[in-house]
XYZ file of C-alpha atoms in Angstrom:
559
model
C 0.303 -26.559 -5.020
C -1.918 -29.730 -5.624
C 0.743 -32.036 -4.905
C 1.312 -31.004 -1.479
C 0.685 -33.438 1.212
C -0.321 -31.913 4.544
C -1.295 -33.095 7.930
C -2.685 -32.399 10.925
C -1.906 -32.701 14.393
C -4.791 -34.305 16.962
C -4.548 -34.015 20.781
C -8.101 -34.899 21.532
C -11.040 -37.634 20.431
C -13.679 -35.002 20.419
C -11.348 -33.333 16.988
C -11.575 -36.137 14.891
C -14.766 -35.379 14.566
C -14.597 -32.057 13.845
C -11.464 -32.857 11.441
C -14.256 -34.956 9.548
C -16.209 -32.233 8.753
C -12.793 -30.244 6.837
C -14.481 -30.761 3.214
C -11.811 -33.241 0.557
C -8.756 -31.319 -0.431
C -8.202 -29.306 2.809
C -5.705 -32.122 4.796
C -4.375 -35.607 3.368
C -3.992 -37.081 6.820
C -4.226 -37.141 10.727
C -1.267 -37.250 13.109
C -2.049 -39.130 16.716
C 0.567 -39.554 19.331
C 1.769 -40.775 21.737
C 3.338 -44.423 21.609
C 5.000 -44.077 24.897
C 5.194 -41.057 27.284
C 8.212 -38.963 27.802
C 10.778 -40.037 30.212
C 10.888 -38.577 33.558
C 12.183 -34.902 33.139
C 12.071 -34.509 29.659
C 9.415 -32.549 28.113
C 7.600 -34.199 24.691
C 7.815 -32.397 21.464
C 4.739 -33.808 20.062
C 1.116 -33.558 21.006
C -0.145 -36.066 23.067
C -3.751 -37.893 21.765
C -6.123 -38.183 24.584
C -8.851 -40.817 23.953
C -9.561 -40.200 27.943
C -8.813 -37.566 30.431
C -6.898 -40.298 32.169
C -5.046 -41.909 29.379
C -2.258 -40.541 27.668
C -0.755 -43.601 25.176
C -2.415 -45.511 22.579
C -2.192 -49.484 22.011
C -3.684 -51.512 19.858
C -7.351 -51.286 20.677
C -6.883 -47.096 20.760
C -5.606 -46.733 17.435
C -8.334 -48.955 16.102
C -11.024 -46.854 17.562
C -9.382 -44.053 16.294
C -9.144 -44.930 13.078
C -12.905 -46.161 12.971
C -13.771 -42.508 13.863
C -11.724 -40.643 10.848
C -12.425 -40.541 7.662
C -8.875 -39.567 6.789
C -5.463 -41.605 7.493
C -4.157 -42.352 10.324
C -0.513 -41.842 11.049
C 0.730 -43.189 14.614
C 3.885 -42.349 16.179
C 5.445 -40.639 19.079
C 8.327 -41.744 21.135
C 8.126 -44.882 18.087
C 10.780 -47.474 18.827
C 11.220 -50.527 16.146
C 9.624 -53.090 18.244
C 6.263 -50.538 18.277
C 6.024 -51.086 13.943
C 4.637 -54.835 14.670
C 1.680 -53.497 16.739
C 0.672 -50.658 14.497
C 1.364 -52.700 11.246
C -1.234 -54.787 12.811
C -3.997 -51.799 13.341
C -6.302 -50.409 11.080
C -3.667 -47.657 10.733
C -2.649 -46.209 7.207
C 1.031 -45.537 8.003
C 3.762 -44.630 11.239
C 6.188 -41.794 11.432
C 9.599 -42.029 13.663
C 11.739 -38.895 14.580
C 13.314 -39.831 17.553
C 14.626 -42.989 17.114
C 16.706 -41.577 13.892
C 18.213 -38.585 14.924
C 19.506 -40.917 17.841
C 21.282 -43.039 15.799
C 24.697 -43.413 14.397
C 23.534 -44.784 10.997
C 19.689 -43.598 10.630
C 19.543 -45.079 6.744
C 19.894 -48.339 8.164
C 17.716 -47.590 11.143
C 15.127 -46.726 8.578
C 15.538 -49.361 6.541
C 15.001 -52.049 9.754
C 11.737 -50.025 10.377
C 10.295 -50.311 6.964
C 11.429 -53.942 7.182
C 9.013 -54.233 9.929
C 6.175 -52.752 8.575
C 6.427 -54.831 5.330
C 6.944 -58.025 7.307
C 3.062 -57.531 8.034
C 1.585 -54.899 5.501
C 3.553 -56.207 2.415
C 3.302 -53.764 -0.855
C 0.050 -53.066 0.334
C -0.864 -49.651 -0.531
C -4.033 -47.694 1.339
C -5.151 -44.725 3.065
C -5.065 -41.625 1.297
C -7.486 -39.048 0.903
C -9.525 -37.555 -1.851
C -7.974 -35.236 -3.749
C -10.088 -32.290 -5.066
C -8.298 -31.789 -9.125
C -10.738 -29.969 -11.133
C -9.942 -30.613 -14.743
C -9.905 -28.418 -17.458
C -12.671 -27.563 -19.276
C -14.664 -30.358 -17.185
C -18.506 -30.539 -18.070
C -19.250 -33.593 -16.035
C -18.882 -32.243 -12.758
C -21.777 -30.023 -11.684
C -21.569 -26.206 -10.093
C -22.877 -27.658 -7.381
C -20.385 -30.834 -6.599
C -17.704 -27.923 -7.377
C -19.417 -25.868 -4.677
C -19.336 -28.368 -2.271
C -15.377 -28.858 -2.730
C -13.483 -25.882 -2.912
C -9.801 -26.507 -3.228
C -8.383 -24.190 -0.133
C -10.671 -23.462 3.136
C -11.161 -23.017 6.664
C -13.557 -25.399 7.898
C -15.251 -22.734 9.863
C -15.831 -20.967 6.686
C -16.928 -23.389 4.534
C -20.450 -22.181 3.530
C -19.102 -18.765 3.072
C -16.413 -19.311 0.883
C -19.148 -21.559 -1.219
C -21.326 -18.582 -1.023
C -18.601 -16.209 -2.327
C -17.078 -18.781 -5.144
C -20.471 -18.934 -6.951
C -20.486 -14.680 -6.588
C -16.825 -15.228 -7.987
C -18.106 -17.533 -10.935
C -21.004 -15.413 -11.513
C -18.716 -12.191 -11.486
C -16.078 -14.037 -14.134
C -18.938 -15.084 -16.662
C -19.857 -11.485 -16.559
C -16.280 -10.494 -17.423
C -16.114 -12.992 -20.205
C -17.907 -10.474 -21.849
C -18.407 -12.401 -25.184
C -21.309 -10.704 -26.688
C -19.328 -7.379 -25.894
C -16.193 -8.671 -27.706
C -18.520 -9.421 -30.833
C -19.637 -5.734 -31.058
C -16.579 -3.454 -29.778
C -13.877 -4.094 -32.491
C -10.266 -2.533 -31.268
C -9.292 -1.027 -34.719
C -6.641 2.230 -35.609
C -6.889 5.117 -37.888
C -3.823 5.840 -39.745
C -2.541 9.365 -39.389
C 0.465 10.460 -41.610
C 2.775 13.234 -39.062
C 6.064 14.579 -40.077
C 7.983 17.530 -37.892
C 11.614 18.561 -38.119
C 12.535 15.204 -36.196
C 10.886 12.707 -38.154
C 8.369 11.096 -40.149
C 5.618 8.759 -38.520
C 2.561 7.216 -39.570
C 0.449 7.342 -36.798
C -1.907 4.195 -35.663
C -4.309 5.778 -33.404
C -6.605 3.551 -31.602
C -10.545 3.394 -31.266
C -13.498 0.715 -30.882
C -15.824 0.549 -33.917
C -19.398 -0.566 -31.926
C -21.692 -2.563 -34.266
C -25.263 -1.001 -33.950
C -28.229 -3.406 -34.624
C -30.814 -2.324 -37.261
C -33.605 0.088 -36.958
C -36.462 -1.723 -37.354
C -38.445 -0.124 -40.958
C -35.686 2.181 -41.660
C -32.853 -0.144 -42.141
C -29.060 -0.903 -40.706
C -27.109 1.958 -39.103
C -23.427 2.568 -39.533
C -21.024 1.520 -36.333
C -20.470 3.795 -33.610
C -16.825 5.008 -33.083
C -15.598 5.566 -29.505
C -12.729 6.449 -27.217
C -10.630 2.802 -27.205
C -8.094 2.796 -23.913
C -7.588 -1.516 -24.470
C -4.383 -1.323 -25.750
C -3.111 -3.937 -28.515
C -3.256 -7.936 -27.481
C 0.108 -8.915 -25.902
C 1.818 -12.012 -23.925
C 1.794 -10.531 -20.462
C 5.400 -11.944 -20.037
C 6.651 -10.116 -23.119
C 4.878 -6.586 -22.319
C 4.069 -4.658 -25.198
C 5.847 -3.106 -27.660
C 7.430 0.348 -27.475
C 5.089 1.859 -29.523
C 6.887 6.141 -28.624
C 10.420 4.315 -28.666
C 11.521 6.341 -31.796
C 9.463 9.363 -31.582
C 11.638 10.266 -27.903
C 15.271 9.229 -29.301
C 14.719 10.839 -32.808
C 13.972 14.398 -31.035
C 17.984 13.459 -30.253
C 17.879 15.407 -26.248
C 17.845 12.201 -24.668
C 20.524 10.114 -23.010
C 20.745 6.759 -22.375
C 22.456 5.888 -18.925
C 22.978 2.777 -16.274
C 20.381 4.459 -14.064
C 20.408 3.687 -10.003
C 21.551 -0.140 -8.640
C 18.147 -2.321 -8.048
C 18.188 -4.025 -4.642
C 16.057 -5.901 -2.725
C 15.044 -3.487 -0.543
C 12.828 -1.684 -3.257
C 10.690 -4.854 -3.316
C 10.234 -5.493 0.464
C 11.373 -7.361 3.745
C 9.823 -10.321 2.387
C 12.293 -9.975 -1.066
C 15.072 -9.748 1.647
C 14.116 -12.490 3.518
C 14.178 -14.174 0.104
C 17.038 -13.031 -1.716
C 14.535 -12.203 -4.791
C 11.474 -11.056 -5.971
C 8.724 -14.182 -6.215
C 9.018 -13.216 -9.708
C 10.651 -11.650 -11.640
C 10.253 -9.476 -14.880
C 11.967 -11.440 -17.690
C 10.656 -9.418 -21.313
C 11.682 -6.602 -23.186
C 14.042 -3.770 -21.007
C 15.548 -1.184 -22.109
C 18.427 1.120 -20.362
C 16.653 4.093 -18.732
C 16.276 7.699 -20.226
C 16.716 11.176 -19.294
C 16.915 14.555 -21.016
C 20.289 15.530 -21.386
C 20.671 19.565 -22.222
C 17.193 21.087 -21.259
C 13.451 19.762 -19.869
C 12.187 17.145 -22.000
C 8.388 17.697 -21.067
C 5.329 18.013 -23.281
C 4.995 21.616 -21.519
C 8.410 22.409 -22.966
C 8.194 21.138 -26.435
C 4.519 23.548 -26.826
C 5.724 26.533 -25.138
C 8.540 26.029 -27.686
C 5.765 26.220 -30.314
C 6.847 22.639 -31.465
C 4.243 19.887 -31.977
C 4.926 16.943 -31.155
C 3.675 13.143 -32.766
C 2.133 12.436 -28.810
C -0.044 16.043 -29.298
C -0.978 14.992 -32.780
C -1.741 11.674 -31.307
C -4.149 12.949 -28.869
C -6.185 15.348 -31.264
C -6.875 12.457 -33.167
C -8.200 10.206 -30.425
C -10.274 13.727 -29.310
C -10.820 14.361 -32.502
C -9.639 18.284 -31.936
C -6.967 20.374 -33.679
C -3.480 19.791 -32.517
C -2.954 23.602 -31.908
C -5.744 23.479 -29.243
C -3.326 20.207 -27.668
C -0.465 22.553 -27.573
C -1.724 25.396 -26.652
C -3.672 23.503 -23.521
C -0.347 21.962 -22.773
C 1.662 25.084 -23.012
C -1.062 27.200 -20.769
C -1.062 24.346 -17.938
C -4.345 23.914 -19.029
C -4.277 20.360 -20.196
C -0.832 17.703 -19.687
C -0.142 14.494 -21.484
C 1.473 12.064 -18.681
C 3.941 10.219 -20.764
C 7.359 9.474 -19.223
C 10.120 8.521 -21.414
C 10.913 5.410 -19.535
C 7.198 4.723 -20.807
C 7.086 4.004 -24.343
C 4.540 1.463 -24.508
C 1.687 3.881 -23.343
C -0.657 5.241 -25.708
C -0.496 9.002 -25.701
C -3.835 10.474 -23.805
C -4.201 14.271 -22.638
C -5.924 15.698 -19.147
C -7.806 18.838 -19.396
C -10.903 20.932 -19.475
C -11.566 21.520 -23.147
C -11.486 17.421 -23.820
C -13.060 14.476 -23.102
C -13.907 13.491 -19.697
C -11.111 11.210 -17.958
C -11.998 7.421 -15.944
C -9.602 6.630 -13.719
C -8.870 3.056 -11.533
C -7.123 2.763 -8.804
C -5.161 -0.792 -7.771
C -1.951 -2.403 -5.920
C -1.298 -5.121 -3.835
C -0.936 -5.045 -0.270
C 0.745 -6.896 2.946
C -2.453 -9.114 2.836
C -3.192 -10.281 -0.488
C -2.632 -10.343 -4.378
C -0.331 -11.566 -6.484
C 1.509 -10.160 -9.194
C -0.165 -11.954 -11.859
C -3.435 -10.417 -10.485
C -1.806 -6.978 -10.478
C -1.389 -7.230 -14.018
C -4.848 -9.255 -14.864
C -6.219 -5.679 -12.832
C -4.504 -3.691 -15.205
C -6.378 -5.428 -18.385
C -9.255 -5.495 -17.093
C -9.536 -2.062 -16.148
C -7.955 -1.217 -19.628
C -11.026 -3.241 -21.161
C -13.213 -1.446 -19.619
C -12.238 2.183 -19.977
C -10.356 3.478 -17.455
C -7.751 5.848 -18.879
C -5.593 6.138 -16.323
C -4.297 3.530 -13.562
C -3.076 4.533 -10.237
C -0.251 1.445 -8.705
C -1.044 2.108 -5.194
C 0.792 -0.929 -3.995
C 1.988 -1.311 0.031
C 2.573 -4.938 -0.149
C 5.183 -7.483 -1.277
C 7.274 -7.140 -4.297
C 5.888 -3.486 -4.692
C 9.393 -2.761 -7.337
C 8.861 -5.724 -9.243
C 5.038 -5.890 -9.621
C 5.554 -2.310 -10.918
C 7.521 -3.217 -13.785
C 5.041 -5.773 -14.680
C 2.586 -3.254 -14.807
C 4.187 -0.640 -16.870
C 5.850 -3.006 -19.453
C 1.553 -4.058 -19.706
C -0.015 -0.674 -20.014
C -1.498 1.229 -22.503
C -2.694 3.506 -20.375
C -0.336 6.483 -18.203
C 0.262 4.732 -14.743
C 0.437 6.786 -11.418
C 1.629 6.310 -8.254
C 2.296 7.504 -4.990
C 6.296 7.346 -3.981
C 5.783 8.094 -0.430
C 3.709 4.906 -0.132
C 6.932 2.538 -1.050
C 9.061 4.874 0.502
C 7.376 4.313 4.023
C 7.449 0.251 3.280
C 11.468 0.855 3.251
C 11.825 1.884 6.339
C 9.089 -0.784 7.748
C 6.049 2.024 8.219
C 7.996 4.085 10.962
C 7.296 7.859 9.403
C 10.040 9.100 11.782
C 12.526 7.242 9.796
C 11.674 8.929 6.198
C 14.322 11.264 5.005
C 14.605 13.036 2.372
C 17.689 11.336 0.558
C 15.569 8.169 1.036
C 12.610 9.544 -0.936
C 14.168 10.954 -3.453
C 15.899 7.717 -4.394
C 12.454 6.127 -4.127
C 11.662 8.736 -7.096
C 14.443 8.361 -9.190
C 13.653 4.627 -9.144
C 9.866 5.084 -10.538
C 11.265 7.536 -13.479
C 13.733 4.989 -14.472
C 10.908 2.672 -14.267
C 8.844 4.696 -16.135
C 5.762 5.873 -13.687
C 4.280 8.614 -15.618
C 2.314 10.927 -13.072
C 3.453 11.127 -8.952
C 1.114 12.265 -6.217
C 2.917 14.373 -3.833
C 1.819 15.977 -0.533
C 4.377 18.920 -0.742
C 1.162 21.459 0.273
C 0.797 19.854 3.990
C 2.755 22.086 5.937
C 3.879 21.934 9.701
C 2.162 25.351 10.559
C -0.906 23.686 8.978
C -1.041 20.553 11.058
C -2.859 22.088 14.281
C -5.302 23.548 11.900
C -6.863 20.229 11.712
C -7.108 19.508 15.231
C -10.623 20.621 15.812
C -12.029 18.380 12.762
C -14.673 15.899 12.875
C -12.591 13.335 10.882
C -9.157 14.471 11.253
C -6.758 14.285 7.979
C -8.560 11.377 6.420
C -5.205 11.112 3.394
C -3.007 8.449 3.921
C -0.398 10.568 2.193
C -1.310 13.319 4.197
C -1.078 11.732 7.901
C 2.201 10.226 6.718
C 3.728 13.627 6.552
C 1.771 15.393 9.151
C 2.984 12.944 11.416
C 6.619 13.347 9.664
C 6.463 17.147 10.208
C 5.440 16.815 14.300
C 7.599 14.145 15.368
C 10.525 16.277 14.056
C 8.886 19.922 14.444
C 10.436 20.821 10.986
C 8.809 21.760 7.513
C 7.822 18.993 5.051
C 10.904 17.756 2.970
C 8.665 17.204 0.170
C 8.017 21.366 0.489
C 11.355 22.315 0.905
C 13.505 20.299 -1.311
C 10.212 21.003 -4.161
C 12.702 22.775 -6.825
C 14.771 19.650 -6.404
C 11.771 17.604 -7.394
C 11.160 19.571 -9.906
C 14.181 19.199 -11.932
C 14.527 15.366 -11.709
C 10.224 15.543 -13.191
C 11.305 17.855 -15.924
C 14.830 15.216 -16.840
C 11.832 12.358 -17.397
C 8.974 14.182 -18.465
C 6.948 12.956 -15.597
C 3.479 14.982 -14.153
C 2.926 15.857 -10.891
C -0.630 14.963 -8.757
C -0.149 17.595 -6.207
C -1.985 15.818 -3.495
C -4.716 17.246 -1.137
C -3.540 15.893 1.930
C -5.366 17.891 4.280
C -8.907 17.420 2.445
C -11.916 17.003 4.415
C -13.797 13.738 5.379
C -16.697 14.867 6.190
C -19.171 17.629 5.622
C -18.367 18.920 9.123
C -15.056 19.533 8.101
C -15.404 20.722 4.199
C -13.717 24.431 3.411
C -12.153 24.764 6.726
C -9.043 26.790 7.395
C -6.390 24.081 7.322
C -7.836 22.565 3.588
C -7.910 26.399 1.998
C -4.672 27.031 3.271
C -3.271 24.241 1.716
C -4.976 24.781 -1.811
C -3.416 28.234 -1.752
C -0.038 26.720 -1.475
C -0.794 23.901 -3.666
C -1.342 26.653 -6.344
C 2.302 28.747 -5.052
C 3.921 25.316 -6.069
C 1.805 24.295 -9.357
C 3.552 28.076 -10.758
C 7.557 26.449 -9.499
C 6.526 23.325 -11.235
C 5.266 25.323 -14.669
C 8.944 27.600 -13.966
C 10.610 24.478 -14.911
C 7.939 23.520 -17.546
C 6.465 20.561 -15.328
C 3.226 19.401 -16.309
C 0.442 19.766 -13.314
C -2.617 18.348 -11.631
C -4.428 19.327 -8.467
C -5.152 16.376 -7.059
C -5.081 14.100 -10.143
C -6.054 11.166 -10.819
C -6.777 8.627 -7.677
């Protein structure tokens, strides 16, 4: 944060000058040592400053020239005993640090207290020395782009014009995103749509963005545009929003509330462990988890029942379709409506050939970067912009947590891919995976509420071998995880065998599978080959098990 106070450690003369070229804001001091050497024997624990090859302690003159050549503060120490303060007090040095000389003693406060004694015997109250500070202020206009170039607030010296270069790109890319004039013209607004059904009565707010149109010149103004709105309704990202499908799943009464599985640490990370918590966690609206309680609660089992639900109606509005043609997609396998239960705040949207075409975006965090809050500043962006879907393909910190942030945000159906946090668990050793230990990495994103799941059930072991003449090899991530699964223990996919099993904890939570292609070609070279066709054939044996138990479906879905 901005009031930390680092330093930096110098062993040599020829670094303080390349310390002065850090730009203000990356250190708030230097560190020189040594007073004295170590004693015979005993090796030191701090560096030792060189001003020559052949000189290993400092005096007065030393620290003098040393502080002459820094632009930053000079801290002295090393070895410090009281009777060194008088000398250094009496340099051009900004302050003195002691280690030693405490630890050492039976009563270090008053040990301290002789040494600060010391130092204000010379120095006084007198207060000097520290570095500039780079605070940009809020909503500053008197500092120029370029001054704020020039001082970025975290760097690597090495780096410095680069990370200039790319914080203008970043301004220039955030200006673009303020999107003002777009905000002017697309206006979030709902139609009202009256829907009643043996279950209940609803009146229907279904989203879309009225477009302003300018006026054609000698003919006059033109009505606004009307188009396909995935934004979602403003919210405080720490609330979430609210659960707009809340009633519509407990009113069809063949749900059950229950305690769902025990959280722990280990579904956010090592790092959570090391921890004892998530960096932060997910403080708004909860709600216990859901599951059908006497027969499948999916979309595919409410149309093949013939019944019509307020999500189908929903979606024929925003498609501006009949609702039989929803449920009769739905019911054929034709078309699904990802929509988990545990979901409520999404906004109904259907998948299929006979409606509108389908944006998704794919995001997540990873062992290297991002932050939660930027996970969910992602997700409205990409809402903002259209994309009807979003795939959570975090492999990073906190993957549980930033999750729930994510869903509790979205309009929009959210995917992901269970094998990916499953293989974090068991610190990326694929020999490890199991399938108890997946399948409990499921359960935990229904309860959550993930609404569509890619799985790789259709890479087989016999199929593995197949691939060994490609080009580019099996170029899936999902795929290679259980390829390499499937030859360290020469046995057949879990995710293929136990697939039934799957399919009956989807149909309790109404969530769709993405029936990965994990044996998909990179390249050209490798397209239509014997080990991707045999795969698609059993992709297809599996899609009719999944519609047996009135699953919804996707070949290789979204992401």
């Amino acid at each position: 944060g901005e009031d930390a106070v680092i330093g930096l450690s110098v062993e040599t003369e020829s670094l303080v000058k390349v310390i002065n070229e850090l730009p203000d804001g990356c250190i708030d001091y230097i560190c020189v040592t040594a007073m004295h050497n170590p004693e015979g024997g005993c090796e030191s624990t701090t560096a030792a400053y060189e001003l020559e090859a052949n000189h290993t302690t400092l005096d007065e003159a030393k620290i003098n020239t040393i502080c002459s050549a820094s632009d930053f503060p000079v801290l002295v120490g090393g070895r410090t005993a009281l009777d060194d303060i008088d000398t250094i007090a009496h340099t051009k040095a900004a302050g003195w640090f002691v280690s030693e000389a405490l630890y050492s003693s039976e009563t270090p406060e008053s040990t301290m207290r002789e040494f600060v004694e010391h130092w204000k015997a010379v120095r006084g109250e007198e207060k000097h020395g520290y570095a500039k500070r780079v605070i940009v202020a809020e909503n500053s206009e008197s500092k120029s782009s370029e001054t704020q170039e020039k001082k970025p607030t975290f760097i690597n010296a090495k780096e410095a014009k680069d990370a200039a270069k790319l914080a203008k790109q970043q301004r220039v890319d955030i200006a673009a995103r303020g999107c003002t004039q777009r905000d002017k013209a697309h206006i979030r607004k709902t139609t009202p749509v009256h829907f009643e059904y043996e279950y209940g009565s609803y009146d229907l707010e279904v989203p879309y963005t009225e477009i302003k149109l300018s006026d054609t010149p000698g003919v006059g103004p033109n009505p606004p545009f009307k188009d396909y709105n995935t934004e979602g309704p403003k919210c405080d990202p720490k609330e979430g929003l609210a659960p707009l499908r809340l009633d519509w799943i407990r009113d069809r009464g063949d749900v059950v509330e229950y305690e769902g599985r025990r959280r722990n640490l280990q579904d956010d990370g090592k790092r959570a462990i090391k921890r004892g918590k998530a960096s932060k966690e997910w403080r708004g609206r909860t709600h216990k988890p859901m599951k059908g309680a006497d027969h499948p609660i999916t979309q595919m089992w409410y149309a093949r029942h013939g019944i019509t639900t307020p999500e189908m109606q929903y979606v024929a509005t925003r498609e501006n379709c009949d609702v039989e043609l929803v449920r009769e997609e739905i019911a054929a396998g034709r078309a699904v409506i990802p929509c988990n239960i545990n979901h409520p705040e999404a906004e109904p949207m259907i998948i299929g050939s006979r409606f509108l075409t389908k944006l998704n975006a794919n995001m997540g965090n990873s062992a290297v970067t991002s932050s939660i809050d930027e996970e969910v500043e992602k997700l409205t962006w990409a809402t903002k912009w259209g994309a009807d879907t979003v795939m959570d393909l975090s492999t990073g910190n906190d993957i549980h947590t930033t999750r729930e942030w994510i869903l509790r945000n979205s309009p929009v159906p959210i995917g992901t891919v269970p094998m990916y946090q499953a293989l974090e668990k068991v610190e990326d050793d694929a020999s490890k995976l199991s399938w108890e230990l997946f399948r409990d990495t499921v359960i935990e994103q229904c309860e959550q509420g993930v609404d569509y799941m890619t799985i790789h059930a259709g890479v087989l072991l016999r199929y593995v071998p197949l691939t060994a003449n490609r080009v580019t090899g099996i170029v899936s991530r999902g795929g290679s995880i259980m390829a390499e699964w499937c030859l360290q223990h020469h046995q057949e996919s879990f995710l293929y065998t136990h697939f039934e099993e799957l399919c009956e904890i989807f149909a309790k939570y109404d969530v769709a599978f993405s029936l990965g292609d994990g044996l998909r070609p990179g390249s050209l070279a490798d397209a239509n080959d014997a080990a991707q066709l045999s795969e698609l054939m059993t992709l297809g044996e599996l899609t009719k098990i999944a519609w047996k138990h009135d699953v919804q479906v996707m070949i290789e879905g979204p992401g």
